[in-house]
mmCIF file of C-alpha atoms in Angstrom:
data_model
loop_
_atom_site.group_PDB
_atom_site.id
_atom_site.type_symbol
_atom_site.label_atom_id
_atom_site.label_comp_id
_atom_site.label_asym_id
_atom_site.label_seq_id
_atom_site.Cartn_x
_atom_site.Cartn_y
_atom_site.Cartn_z
ATOM 1 C CA MET A 142 -119.019 10.880 -33.173
ATOM 2 C CA LYS A 143 -118.148 8.827 -30.131
ATOM 3 C CA THR A 144 -115.983 5.778 -30.695
ATOM 4 C CA ILE A 145 -117.614 2.378 -30.344
ATOM 5 C CA SER A 146 -115.054 1.349 -27.735
ATOM 6 C CA LYS A 147 -112.638 3.572 -25.897
ATOM 7 C CA ASN A 148 -110.214 0.676 -25.712
ATOM 8 C CA VAL A 149 -110.194 0.165 -29.458
ATOM 9 C CA ILE A 150 -109.073 3.571 -30.634
ATOM 10 C CA LEU A 151 -106.494 2.095 -32.902
ATOM 11 C CA MET A 152 -103.472 4.290 -33.092
ATOM 12 C CA TYR A 153 -99.802 4.580 -32.909
ATOM 13 C CA PHE A 154 -96.644 6.580 -33.134
ATOM 14 C CA GLY A 155 -94.002 5.877 -35.653
ATOM 15 C CA LEU A 156 -91.302 7.183 -37.798
ATOM 16 C CA ILE A 157 -89.385 9.631 -35.659
ATOM 17 C CA PHE A 158 -88.340 12.851 -37.355
ATOM 18 C CA THR A 159 -85.023 14.422 -36.449
ATOM 19 C CA ASP A 160 -85.299 17.040 -39.183
ATOM 20 C CA GLN A 161 -87.891 19.725 -39.670
ATOM 21 C CA ALA A 162 -91.119 18.374 -41.111
ATOM 22 C CA PHE A 163 -93.384 20.815 -42.875
ATOM 23 C CA ALA A 164 -97.053 20.148 -43.459
ATOM 24 C CA GLN A 165 -98.066 19.632 -47.040
ATOM 25 C CA GLY A 166 -99.369 22.764 -48.682
ATOM 26 C CA THR A 167 -99.344 26.315 -47.402
ATOM 27 C CA ASP A 168 -102.309 26.285 -45.043
ATOM 28 C CA GLN A 169 -100.244 25.740 -41.886
ATOM 29 C CA THR A 170 -96.700 25.855 -40.583
ATOM 30 C CA CYS A 171 -95.483 22.942 -38.514
ATOM 31 C CA THR A 172 -92.088 21.765 -37.399
ATOM 32 C CA SER A 173 -91.000 18.766 -35.389
ATOM 33 C CA SER A 174 -87.748 17.484 -34.012
ATOM 34 C CA ASN A 175 -86.800 14.924 -31.389
ATOM 35 C CA SER A 176 -83.548 14.673 -29.507
ATOM 36 C CA GLU A 177 -81.369 11.658 -30.146
ATOM 37 C CA ALA A 178 -81.959 10.578 -26.556
ATOM 38 C CA ALA A 179 -85.734 10.769 -26.989
ATOM 39 C CA THR A 180 -85.508 8.807 -30.216
ATOM 40 C CA GLN A 181 -83.704 6.035 -28.367
ATOM 41 C CA ARG A 182 -86.072 6.089 -25.400
ATOM 42 C CA PHE A 183 -89.112 5.766 -27.652
ATOM 43 C CA GLU A 184 -87.628 3.022 -29.830
ATOM 44 C CA LYS A 185 -89.906 0.321 -28.405
ATOM 45 C CA VAL A 186 -92.936 2.562 -28.790
ATOM 46 C CA GLN A 187 -91.913 2.926 -32.417
ATOM 47 C CA GLY A 188 -91.865 -0.835 -32.708
ATOM 48 C CA LYS A 189 -95.437 -1.126 -31.458
ATOM 49 C CA MET A 190 -96.522 1.511 -33.919
ATOM 50 C CA ASP A 191 -94.912 -0.430 -36.718
ATOM 51 C CA GLN A 192 -96.838 -3.504 -35.610
ATOM 52 C CA LEU A 193 -100.109 -1.579 -35.787
ATOM 53 C CA VAL A 194 -99.408 -0.588 -39.366
ATOM 54 C CA LYS A 195 -98.557 -4.189 -40.215
ATOM 55 C CA VAL A 196 -101.959 -5.399 -38.988
ATOM 56 C CA GLY A 197 -103.767 -2.927 -41.225
ATOM 57 C CA ILE A 198 -103.863 0.576 -39.741
ATOM 58 C CA PRO A 199 -103.198 2.915 -42.721
ATOM 59 C CA GLY A 200 -101.375 5.598 -40.752
ATOM 60 C CA ILE A 201 -100.847 6.952 -37.271
ATOM 61 C CA ALA A 202 -99.499 10.100 -35.640
ATOM 62 C CA ALA A 203 -98.724 10.658 -31.988
ATOM 63 C CA GLY A 204 -97.349 13.019 -29.403
ATOM 64 C CA VAL A 205 -96.208 12.370 -25.845
ATOM 65 C CA LYS A 206 -95.330 15.034 -23.294
ATOM 66 C CA THR A 207 -93.849 14.117 -19.933
ATOM 67 C CA SER A 208 -92.611 16.434 -17.203
ATOM 68 C CA GLU A 209 -89.200 16.304 -18.893
ATOM 69 C CA GLU A 210 -89.672 16.184 -22.664
ATOM 70 C CA TYR A 211 -91.921 16.168 -25.705
ATOM 71 C CA TRP A 212 -91.728 13.471 -28.365
ATOM 72 C CA SER A 213 -93.764 13.078 -31.526
ATOM 73 C CA GLY A 214 -93.787 10.478 -34.237
ATOM 74 C CA SER A 215 -95.713 8.983 -37.117
ATOM 75 C CA ALA A 216 -95.889 5.866 -39.243
ATOM 76 C CA GLY A 217 -97.753 4.468 -42.185
ATOM 77 C CA LEU A 218 -99.470 6.594 -44.800
ATOM 78 C CA SER A 219 -101.738 9.626 -44.748
ATOM 79 C CA SER A 220 -102.959 8.621 -48.226
ATOM 80 C CA LEU A 221 -102.812 5.020 -49.416
ATOM 81 C CA GLU A 222 -103.610 5.908 -53.030
ATOM 82 C CA ASN A 223 -100.848 8.513 -53.277
ATOM 83 C CA ARG A 224 -98.417 6.615 -51.030
ATOM 84 C CA THR A 225 -97.994 9.791 -48.968
ATOM 85 C CA PRO A 226 -96.217 9.174 -45.646
ATOM 86 C CA MET A 227 -97.997 10.131 -42.459
ATOM 87 C CA THR A 228 -96.182 12.926 -40.616
ATOM 88 C CA VAL A 229 -96.636 14.616 -37.262
ATOM 89 C CA CYS A 230 -97.655 17.724 -39.216
ATOM 90 C CA ASN A 231 -100.635 16.076 -40.869
ATOM 91 C CA LEU A 232 -103.948 17.380 -39.601
ATOM 92 C CA GLN A 233 -105.978 14.771 -37.734
ATOM 93 C CA TYR A 234 -109.701 14.549 -37.013
ATOM 94 C CA LEU A 235 -110.468 15.028 -33.317
ATOM 95 C CA GLN A 236 -114.047 13.786 -33.719
ATOM 96 C CA SER A 237 -115.690 13.710 -30.260
ATOM 97 C CA ILE A 238 -112.634 15.176 -28.541
ATOM 98 C CA SER A 239 -114.123 18.413 -29.884
ATOM 99 C CA LYS A 240 -116.660 18.141 -27.055
ATOM 100 C CA THR A 241 -113.942 18.973 -24.542
ATOM 101 C CA TYR A 242 -113.129 22.204 -26.383
ATOM 102 C CA LEU A 243 -116.792 23.219 -26.380
ATOM 103 C CA ALA A 244 -117.111 22.359 -22.691
ATOM 104 C CA VAL A 245 -114.095 24.528 -21.874
ATOM 105 C CA SER A 246 -115.604 27.461 -23.763
ATOM 106 C CA ILE A 247 -118.823 27.093 -21.756
ATOM 107 C CA LEU A 248 -116.841 27.023 -18.516
ATOM 108 C CA GLN A 249 -115.114 30.204 -19.682
ATOM 109 C CA LEU A 250 -118.535 31.845 -20.014
ATOM 110 C CA LYS A 251 -119.372 30.532 -16.556
ATOM 111 C CA ASP A 252 -116.180 32.131 -15.188
ATOM 112 C CA GLN A 253 -117.284 35.397 -16.813
ATOM 113 C CA GLY A 254 -120.625 35.194 -15.017
ATOM 114 C CA LYS A 255 -122.586 34.730 -18.242
ATOM 115 C CA ILE A 256 -123.799 31.168 -17.593
ATOM 116 C CA ASP A 257 -125.023 29.336 -14.514
ATOM 117 C CA LEU A 258 -124.456 25.618 -15.032
ATOM 118 C CA ASP A 259 -127.441 24.726 -12.875
ATOM 119 C CA LYS A 260 -129.994 26.906 -14.622
ATOM 120 C CA PRO A 261 -132.310 25.441 -17.279
ATOM 121 C CA VAL A 262 -130.944 25.497 -20.800
ATOM 122 C CA SER A 263 -134.166 27.255 -21.830
ATOM 123 C CA ASP A 264 -132.800 30.381 -20.103
ATOM 124 C CA TYR A 265 -130.060 30.562 -22.741
ATOM 125 C CA LEU A 266 -131.869 29.472 -25.919
ATOM 126 C CA PRO A 267 -134.099 31.285 -28.406
ATOM 127 C CA ALA A 268 -137.735 30.628 -27.500
ATOM 128 C CA ASP A 269 -138.517 28.688 -30.669
ATOM 129 C CA LEU A 270 -135.555 26.341 -30.256
ATOM 130 C CA SER A 271 -136.311 25.859 -26.582
ATOM 131 C CA SER A 272 -139.855 24.793 -27.472
ATOM 132 C CA TRP A 273 -138.529 21.952 -29.639
ATOM 133 C CA ILE A 274 -136.795 20.228 -26.710
ATOM 134 C CA SER A 275 -138.940 18.396 -24.190
ATOM 135 C CA LYS A 276 -138.426 19.648 -20.621
ATOM 136 C CA SER A 277 -135.848 22.242 -21.659
ATOM 137 C CA ASN A 278 -137.074 24.219 -18.652
ATOM 138 C CA VAL A 279 -135.879 21.380 -16.389
ATOM 139 C CA MET A 280 -132.778 20.228 -18.278
ATOM 140 C CA THR A 281 -129.738 22.194 -17.052
ATOM 141 C CA VAL A 282 -126.528 23.215 -18.793
ATOM 142 C CA ARG A 283 -124.627 20.867 -16.468
ATOM 143 C CA MET A 284 -126.833 17.930 -17.463
ATOM 144 C CA LEU A 285 -126.045 18.516 -21.129
ATOM 145 C CA LEU A 286 -122.327 18.731 -20.376
ATOM 146 C CA ASN A 287 -122.214 15.470 -18.391
ATOM 147 C CA HIS A 288 -124.704 13.497 -20.505
ATOM 148 C CA THR A 289 -127.404 13.193 -17.867
ATOM 149 C CA SER A 290 -130.049 15.270 -19.689
ATOM 150 C CA GLY A 291 -131.997 12.423 -21.304
ATOM 151 C CA ILE A 292 -132.121 14.308 -24.615
ATOM 152 C CA PRO A 293 -132.798 11.926 -27.552
ATOM 153 C CA GLU A 294 -129.778 10.976 -29.694
ATOM 154 C CA TYR A 295 -129.987 12.173 -33.303
ATOM 155 C CA ASN A 296 -127.202 9.783 -34.242
ATOM 156 C CA TYR A 297 -129.463 6.786 -33.562
ATOM 157 C CA LEU A 298 -132.352 7.914 -35.763
ATOM 158 C CA PRO A 299 -132.916 6.013 -39.041
ATOM 159 C CA GLU A 300 -133.812 9.232 -40.865
ATOM 160 C CA TYR A 301 -130.400 10.708 -39.969
ATOM 161 C CA ILE A 302 -128.420 7.588 -40.883
ATOM 162 C CA THR A 303 -130.281 7.324 -44.203
ATOM 163 C CA VAL A 304 -129.406 10.889 -45.182
ATOM 164 C CA LEU A 305 -125.813 10.506 -43.978
ATOM 165 C CA LEU A 306 -125.093 7.408 -46.059
ATOM 166 C CA GLN A 307 -127.381 7.866 -49.072
ATOM 167 C CA ASN A 308 -127.196 11.623 -49.522
ATOM 168 C CA PRO A 309 -123.940 12.845 -47.928
ATOM 169 C CA ASP A 310 -124.196 16.160 -49.820
ATOM 170 C CA TYR A 311 -127.386 17.111 -47.992
ATOM 171 C CA PRO A 312 -126.727 20.576 -46.500
ATOM 172 C CA PHE A 313 -127.367 19.870 -42.824
ATOM 173 C CA GLU A 314 -127.532 23.027 -40.711
ATOM 174 C CA PRO A 315 -127.035 22.994 -36.913
ATOM 175 C CA ARG A 316 -130.746 23.406 -36.223
ATOM 176 C CA ASP A 317 -131.537 20.448 -38.480
ATOM 177 C CA TYR A 318 -130.149 18.102 -35.815
ATOM 178 C CA MET A 319 -132.571 19.545 -33.288
ATOM 179 C CA GLU A 320 -135.455 19.293 -35.754
ATOM 180 C CA LEU A 321 -134.800 15.552 -35.897
ATOM 181 C CA ILE A 322 -135.623 15.283 -32.202
ATOM 182 C CA GLU A 323 -138.245 18.054 -32.067
ATOM 183 C CA GLY A 324 -141.076 17.122 -29.707
ATOM 184 C CA LYS A 325 -139.687 13.646 -28.980
ATOM 185 C CA ASP A 326 -139.981 12.345 -25.438
ATOM 186 C CA LEU A 327 -136.797 12.347 -23.400
ATOM 187 C CA ASP A 328 -135.095 8.986 -22.994
ATOM 188 C CA PHE A 329 -135.136 9.428 -19.217
ATOM 189 C CA GLU A 330 -135.846 12.078 -16.606
ATOM 190 C CA PRO A 331 -133.221 14.867 -16.662
ATOM 191 C CA GLY A 332 -130.483 14.256 -14.106
ATOM 192 C CA SER A 333 -131.558 10.699 -13.281
ATOM 193 C CA ARG A 334 -128.722 8.822 -14.980
ATOM 194 C CA TYR A 335 -125.836 8.953 -17.467
ATOM 195 C CA SER A 336 -126.125 8.147 -21.169
ATOM 196 C CA TYR A 337 -123.783 9.566 -23.807
ATOM 197 C CA ARG A 338 -125.522 12.023 -26.137
ATOM 198 C CA ASN A 339 -124.071 13.867 -29.137
ATOM 199 C CA SER A 340 -127.351 15.796 -29.343
ATOM 200 C CA GLY A 341 -126.627 17.518 -26.048
ATOM 201 C CA PHE A 342 -123.442 19.091 -27.341
ATOM 202 C CA VAL A 343 -125.124 20.257 -30.544
ATOM 203 C CA LEU A 344 -127.686 22.004 -28.353
ATOM 204 C CA LEU A 345 -124.878 23.522 -26.268
ATOM 205 C CA ALA A 346 -123.248 24.885 -29.435
ATOM 206 C CA LEU A 347 -126.553 26.459 -30.474
ATOM 207 C CA MET A 348 -126.848 27.918 -26.976
ATOM 208 C CA MET A 349 -123.397 29.456 -27.347
ATOM 209 C CA ASP A 350 -124.321 30.841 -30.762
ATOM 210 C CA HIS A 351 -127.243 32.596 -29.081
ATOM 211 C CA LEU A 352 -125.043 33.990 -26.293
ATOM 212 C CA THR A 353 -121.885 34.887 -28.232
ATOM 213 C CA GLY A 354 -122.990 35.187 -31.848
ATOM 214 C CA ASP A 355 -120.722 32.351 -33.040
ATOM 215 C CA HIS A 356 -119.555 29.500 -30.826
ATOM 216 C CA ALA A 357 -116.807 28.512 -33.273
ATOM 217 C CA ALA A 358 -115.347 32.033 -33.323
ATOM 218 C CA PHE A 359 -115.470 32.079 -29.510
ATOM 219 C CA ILE A 360 -113.535 28.800 -29.363
ATOM 220 C CA ARG A 361 -110.963 30.028 -31.862
ATOM 221 C CA GLU A 362 -110.417 33.313 -30.021
ATOM 222 C CA ASN A 363 -110.495 32.023 -26.443
ATOM 223 C CA ILE A 364 -108.748 28.673 -26.867
ATOM 224 C CA PHE A 365 -106.840 28.406 -30.157
ATOM 225 C CA ASP A 366 -105.487 31.970 -30.119
ATOM 226 C CA LYS A 367 -104.907 32.049 -26.376
ATOM 227 C CA LEU A 368 -102.701 28.949 -26.542
ATOM 228 C CA ASP A 369 -101.085 29.872 -29.878
ATOM 229 C CA MET A 370 -102.525 26.778 -31.565
ATOM 230 C CA LYS A 371 -101.671 27.693 -35.149
ATOM 231 C CA ASN A 372 -102.403 24.227 -36.531
ATOM 232 C CA THR A 373 -105.921 23.775 -35.183
ATOM 233 C CA PHE A 374 -109.006 24.601 -37.231
ATOM 234 C CA TYR A 375 -112.765 24.713 -36.684
ATOM 235 C CA ARG A 376 -115.348 26.221 -39.014
ATOM 236 C CA GLU A 377 -113.340 29.340 -39.878
ATOM 237 C CA SER A 378 -114.562 28.912 -43.448
ATOM 238 C CA PRO A 379 -116.978 26.554 -45.255
ATOM 239 C CA ASP A 380 -114.055 24.708 -46.853
ATOM 240 C CA TYR A 381 -111.840 24.403 -43.772
ATOM 241 C CA LEU A 382 -111.586 20.629 -44.264
ATOM 242 C CA GLU A 383 -110.001 21.059 -47.701
ATOM 243 C CA LYS A 384 -106.544 21.718 -46.278
ATOM 244 C CA SER A 385 -103.907 19.668 -48.051
ATOM 245 C CA ALA A 386 -102.365 18.492 -44.777
ATOM 246 C CA LEU A 387 -105.579 16.777 -43.654
ATOM 247 C CA VAL A 388 -105.307 12.992 -43.709
ATOM 248 C CA ASP A 389 -107.373 10.835 -46.016
ATOM 249 C CA GLY A 390 -109.860 8.645 -44.170
ATOM 250 C CA TYR A 391 -110.506 4.919 -44.591
ATOM 251 C CA TRP A 392 -113.033 2.375 -43.363
ATOM 252 C CA ASP A 393 -113.689 -1.334 -43.358
ATOM 253 C CA ARG A 394 -117.181 -0.924 -44.796
ATOM 254 C CA HIS A 395 -118.062 -4.628 -44.805
ATOM 255 C CA SER A 396 -116.115 -5.565 -41.644
ATOM 256 C CA ASN A 397 -114.049 -8.055 -43.634
ATOM 257 C CA GLY A 398 -110.587 -6.527 -43.274
ATOM 258 C CA ILE A 399 -110.687 -4.819 -46.684
ATOM 259 C CA ILE A 400 -110.067 -1.077 -46.410
ATOM 260 C CA GLU A 401 -111.725 1.489 -48.673
ATOM 261 C CA ASN A 402 -111.260 5.247 -48.950
ATOM 262 C CA SER A 403 -113.991 7.054 -46.995
ATOM 263 C CA SER A 404 -112.551 10.575 -47.242
ATOM 264 C CA TYR A 405 -115.503 12.128 -49.046
ATOM 265 C CA LEU A 406 -118.096 10.702 -46.679
ATOM 266 C CA GLN A 407 -115.904 11.552 -43.691
ATOM 267 C CA LYS A 408 -115.509 15.189 -44.739
ATOM 268 C CA GLN A 409 -119.159 15.637 -45.628
ATOM 269 C CA ASN A 410 -120.126 14.263 -42.238
ATOM 270 C CA VAL A 411 -117.629 16.190 -40.110
ATOM 271 C CA LYS A 412 -118.056 19.586 -41.758
ATOM 272 C CA LYS A 413 -121.749 19.630 -40.805
ATOM 273 C CA MET A 414 -121.129 18.854 -37.145
ATOM 274 C CA VAL A 415 -121.224 21.530 -34.467
ATOM 275 C CA GLY A 416 -120.254 21.210 -30.826
ATOM 276 C CA ASP A 417 -120.066 17.438 -30.752
ATOM 277 C CA ASP A 418 -117.364 17.135 -33.446
ATOM 278 C CA GLY A 419 -115.553 19.097 -36.134
ATOM 279 C CA ILE A 420 -112.069 20.169 -34.959
ATOM 280 C CA ILE A 421 -108.897 19.141 -36.809
ATOM 281 C CA THR A 422 -105.420 19.485 -35.320
ATOM 282 C CA THR A 423 -101.875 18.124 -34.999
ATOM 283 C CA PRO A 424 -100.488 16.052 -32.107
ATOM 284 C CA ALA A 425 -98.527 19.026 -30.752
ATOM 285 C CA ASP A 426 -101.547 21.329 -30.749
ATOM 286 C CA GLY A 427 -103.766 18.653 -29.229
ATOM 287 C CA ILE A 428 -101.395 18.261 -26.302
ATOM 288 C CA ARG A 429 -100.990 22.043 -26.054
ATOM 289 C CA PHE A 430 -104.747 22.296 -25.526
ATOM 290 C CA LEU A 431 -105.047 19.613 -22.854
ATOM 291 C CA GLU A 432 -101.964 20.831 -21.009
ATOM 292 C CA GLY A 433 -103.335 24.378 -21.119
ATOM 293 C CA LEU A 434 -106.582 23.142 -19.601
ATOM 294 C CA ILE A 435 -105.007 21.018 -16.853
ATOM 295 C CA SER A 436 -102.436 23.698 -15.945
ATOM 296 C CA GLY A 437 -105.074 26.398 -15.476
ATOM 297 C CA LYS A 438 -104.421 28.580 -18.511
ATOM 298 C CA LEU A 439 -108.004 28.413 -19.788
ATOM 299 C CA ILE A 440 -110.432 28.277 -16.862
ATOM 300 C CA SER A 441 -110.469 28.872 -13.114
ATOM 301 C CA PRO A 442 -109.398 26.144 -10.659
ATOM 302 C CA GLU A 443 -113.022 25.936 -9.494
ATOM 303 C CA SER A 444 -114.263 25.325 -13.037
ATOM 304 C CA LEU A 445 -111.583 22.707 -13.682
ATOM 305 C CA ALA A 446 -112.677 20.919 -10.507
ATOM 306 C CA GLU A 447 -116.255 20.938 -11.817
ATOM 307 C CA MET A 448 -115.097 19.448 -15.105
ATOM 308 C CA LYS A 449 -113.529 16.610 -13.115
ATOM 309 C CA THR A 450 -116.642 15.892 -11.036
ATOM 310 C CA TRP A 451 -117.662 12.495 -12.388
ATOM 311 C CA VAL A 452 -121.092 10.959 -12.886
ATOM 312 C CA ASN A 453 -121.405 7.180 -12.737
ATOM 313 C CA ASP A 454 -122.186 4.827 -15.587
ATOM 314 C CA SER A 455 -124.763 2.021 -15.477
ATOM 315 C CA LYS A 456 -122.305 -0.129 -13.501
ATOM 316 C CA GLY A 457 -121.901 2.527 -10.830
ATOM 317 C CA LEU A 458 -118.385 3.457 -11.930
ATOM 318 C CA PRO A 459 -117.246 7.076 -12.408
ATOM 319 C CA GLN A 460 -117.419 7.784 -16.124
ATOM 320 C CA TYR A 461 -117.823 11.375 -17.273
ATOM 321 C CA GLY A 462 -117.423 14.933 -16.038
ATOM 322 C CA LEU A 463 -118.142 18.123 -17.967
ATOM 323 C CA GLY A 464 -116.756 17.286 -21.395
ATOM 324 C CA LEU A 465 -114.093 15.041 -19.862
ATOM 325 C CA ASP A 466 -113.935 11.261 -19.783
ATOM 326 C CA LEU A 467 -112.406 9.186 -16.978
ATOM 327 C CA THR A 468 -110.964 5.886 -18.147
ATOM 328 C CA THR A 469 -108.042 3.467 -17.814
ATOM 329 C CA LEU A 470 -105.447 2.981 -20.555
ATOM 330 C CA GLY A 471 -102.411 0.768 -20.196
ATOM 331 C CA GLY A 472 -103.506 0.117 -16.625
ATOM 332 C CA LYS A 473 -103.282 3.814 -15.703
ATOM 333 C CA GLU A 474 -105.997 6.334 -14.876
ATOM 334 C CA ALA A 475 -106.545 8.776 -17.729
ATOM 335 C CA ILE A 476 -108.510 12.022 -18.052
ATOM 336 C CA GLY A 477 -109.441 13.397 -21.467
ATOM 337 C CA HIS A 478 -111.565 12.219 -24.366
ATOM 338 C CA SER A 479 -111.627 9.886 -27.334
ATOM 339 C CA GLY A 480 -113.254 10.259 -30.718
ATOM 340 C CA GLY A 481 -114.146 8.179 -33.728
ATOM 341 C CA GLY A 482 -115.711 8.625 -37.128
ATOM 342 C CA LEU A 483 -116.171 7.150 -40.579
ATOM 343 C CA GLY A 484 -112.502 7.609 -41.409
ATOM 344 C CA ALA A 485 -110.620 8.344 -38.220
ATOM 345 C CA GLY A 486 -110.047 7.612 -34.543
ATOM 346 C CA SER A 487 -108.288 9.651 -31.881
ATOM 347 C CA GLN A 488 -107.389 9.811 -28.202
ATOM 348 C CA LEU A 489 -106.188 12.755 -26.104
ATOM 349 C CA TYR A 490 -105.513 11.976 -22.447
ATOM 350 C CA TYR A 491 -103.656 13.197 -19.390
ATOM 351 C CA PHE A 492 -102.300 10.602 -16.961
ATOM 352 C CA PRO A 493 -102.137 12.315 -13.538
ATOM 353 C CA GLU A 494 -99.939 9.754 -11.783
ATOM 354 C CA GLN A 495 -97.368 9.833 -14.583
ATOM 355 C CA LYS A 496 -97.818 13.580 -15.316
ATOM 356 C CA THR A 497 -97.923 12.590 -18.982
ATOM 357 C CA TYR A 498 -100.032 13.767 -21.936
ATOM 358 C CA ILE A 499 -100.642 11.444 -24.885
ATOM 359 C CA PHE A 500 -102.245 12.169 -28.248
ATOM 360 C CA LEU A 501 -102.881 9.356 -30.721
ATOM 361 C CA ALA A 502 -104.688 9.479 -34.063
ATOM 362 C CA ILE A 503 -105.286 7.073 -36.917
ATOM 363 C CA ASN A 504 -106.977 7.463 -40.290
ATOM 364 C CA LEU A 505 -109.120 4.328 -40.042
ATOM 365 C CA ALA A 506 -112.760 4.401 -38.962
ATOM 366 C CA THR A 507 -113.380 3.265 -35.403
ATOM 367 C CA VAL A 508 -117.190 3.349 -35.596
ATOM 368 C CA THR A 509 -117.381 0.301 -37.861
ATOM 369 C CA GLY A 510 -116.320 -3.183 -36.826
ATOM 370 C CA SER A 511 -113.225 -4.756 -38.342
ATOM 371 C CA PRO A 512 -110.898 -7.694 -37.714
ATOM 372 C CA ILE A 513 -108.142 -5.080 -37.903
ATOM 373 C CA HIS A 514 -109.482 -3.560 -34.685
ATOM 374 C CA THR A 515 -109.345 -6.907 -32.933
ATOM 375 C CA GLU A 516 -105.669 -7.378 -33.760
ATOM 376 C CA ALA A 517 -104.812 -3.773 -32.980
ATOM 377 C CA GLU A 518 -106.401 -3.643 -29.521
ATOM 378 C CA LYS A 519 -103.735 -5.816 -27.875
ATOM 379 C CA ILE A 520 -100.913 -3.926 -29.589
ATOM 380 C CA LEU A 521 -102.383 -0.586 -28.531
ATOM 381 C CA ASN A 522 -102.382 -1.650 -24.889
ATOM 382 C CA GLU A 523 -98.766 -2.764 -25.242
ATOM 383 C CA LEU A 524 -97.934 0.605 -26.783
ATOM 384 C CA TYR A 525 -99.212 2.400 -23.690
ATOM 385 C CA LEU A 526 -97.245 0.039 -21.463
ATOM 386 C CA GLU A 527 -94.073 0.856 -23.407
ATOM 387 C CA ILE A 528 -94.674 4.579 -22.924
ATOM 388 C CA PHE A 529 -95.109 4.160 -19.181
ATOM 389 C CA ALA A 530 -91.989 1.977 -18.983
ATOM 390 C CA ILE A 531 -89.759 4.761 -20.336
ATOM 391 C CA ASP A 532 -87.408 6.144 -17.674
#
């Protein structure tokens, strides 16, 4: 899911590890160490992270890579009930950041000559699925990637929300999301304007399934394996979210500042998502992905330039490319994506002027309102300012 506000993705770094830190369980291998100099340089960042925990964020993990060094840290708890400390080796929910991974895989197919971004999506879909989507013969792959397709949003439909909250065990299949919008009129004419749509990325995943046999396997082989991302997981098995290193999720269900465990609902929701959500990772692997993309290890320079061709929002400001978001954090231009769910929030951004990559993740829902968010927003901005102030 998309976060409610990009500027309220509550997160933070924390406890800096100078020893090896191994993820809980045996489902991954992860180590982390920071130099003494880095520990000192990031001391004020640590302080801001501590403040975020004090105002109610359960736990946070972070990674920062500059042109000179990599630092990672964590604070708070990955499980409140078990009093388990958050570590940089805990697996975090990427939520909508997963869209960037899917977009990259589609650009890889484009580089291979298997997809034309400006051809109708109907050219790449099974006939029956294509018939469900209004104007699929006009809607292009590019329009789905940059949210200008006008496809209806499944996430807004009462019938989806009812099933999600009242029957979280319902076995949603990828096509079920498209059935929810089958035959519905488009929200606007394809290509006429920008409006964020999770549905578009579900359709793109189904398109990739048709072209490659399994979009998730394609992503694992052409992104995870290519960049040696050993601590990143996506639909390799039905129970891939049962890894012991995965954080517990929490939410402020009644928006009153009282946190409850939402792990079950969070897992049931995320494991059914395809294309628009679903990947779990560590800070180091998250940064490894974005750096691999920006440095040209995954797609051609021409395709990267297309990803960074922005469409404007309703205010006429550049907003979104092909699976990439353009925003401002800590007063600096940032390229990447954010994500939020019923038990997590995350940010993964590259700051071109500073040549810096930042990954932040928390285990508190960012799609429900909370007074905790209000207090955390100011601290989060200060956290970014502290990062940029480091010599």
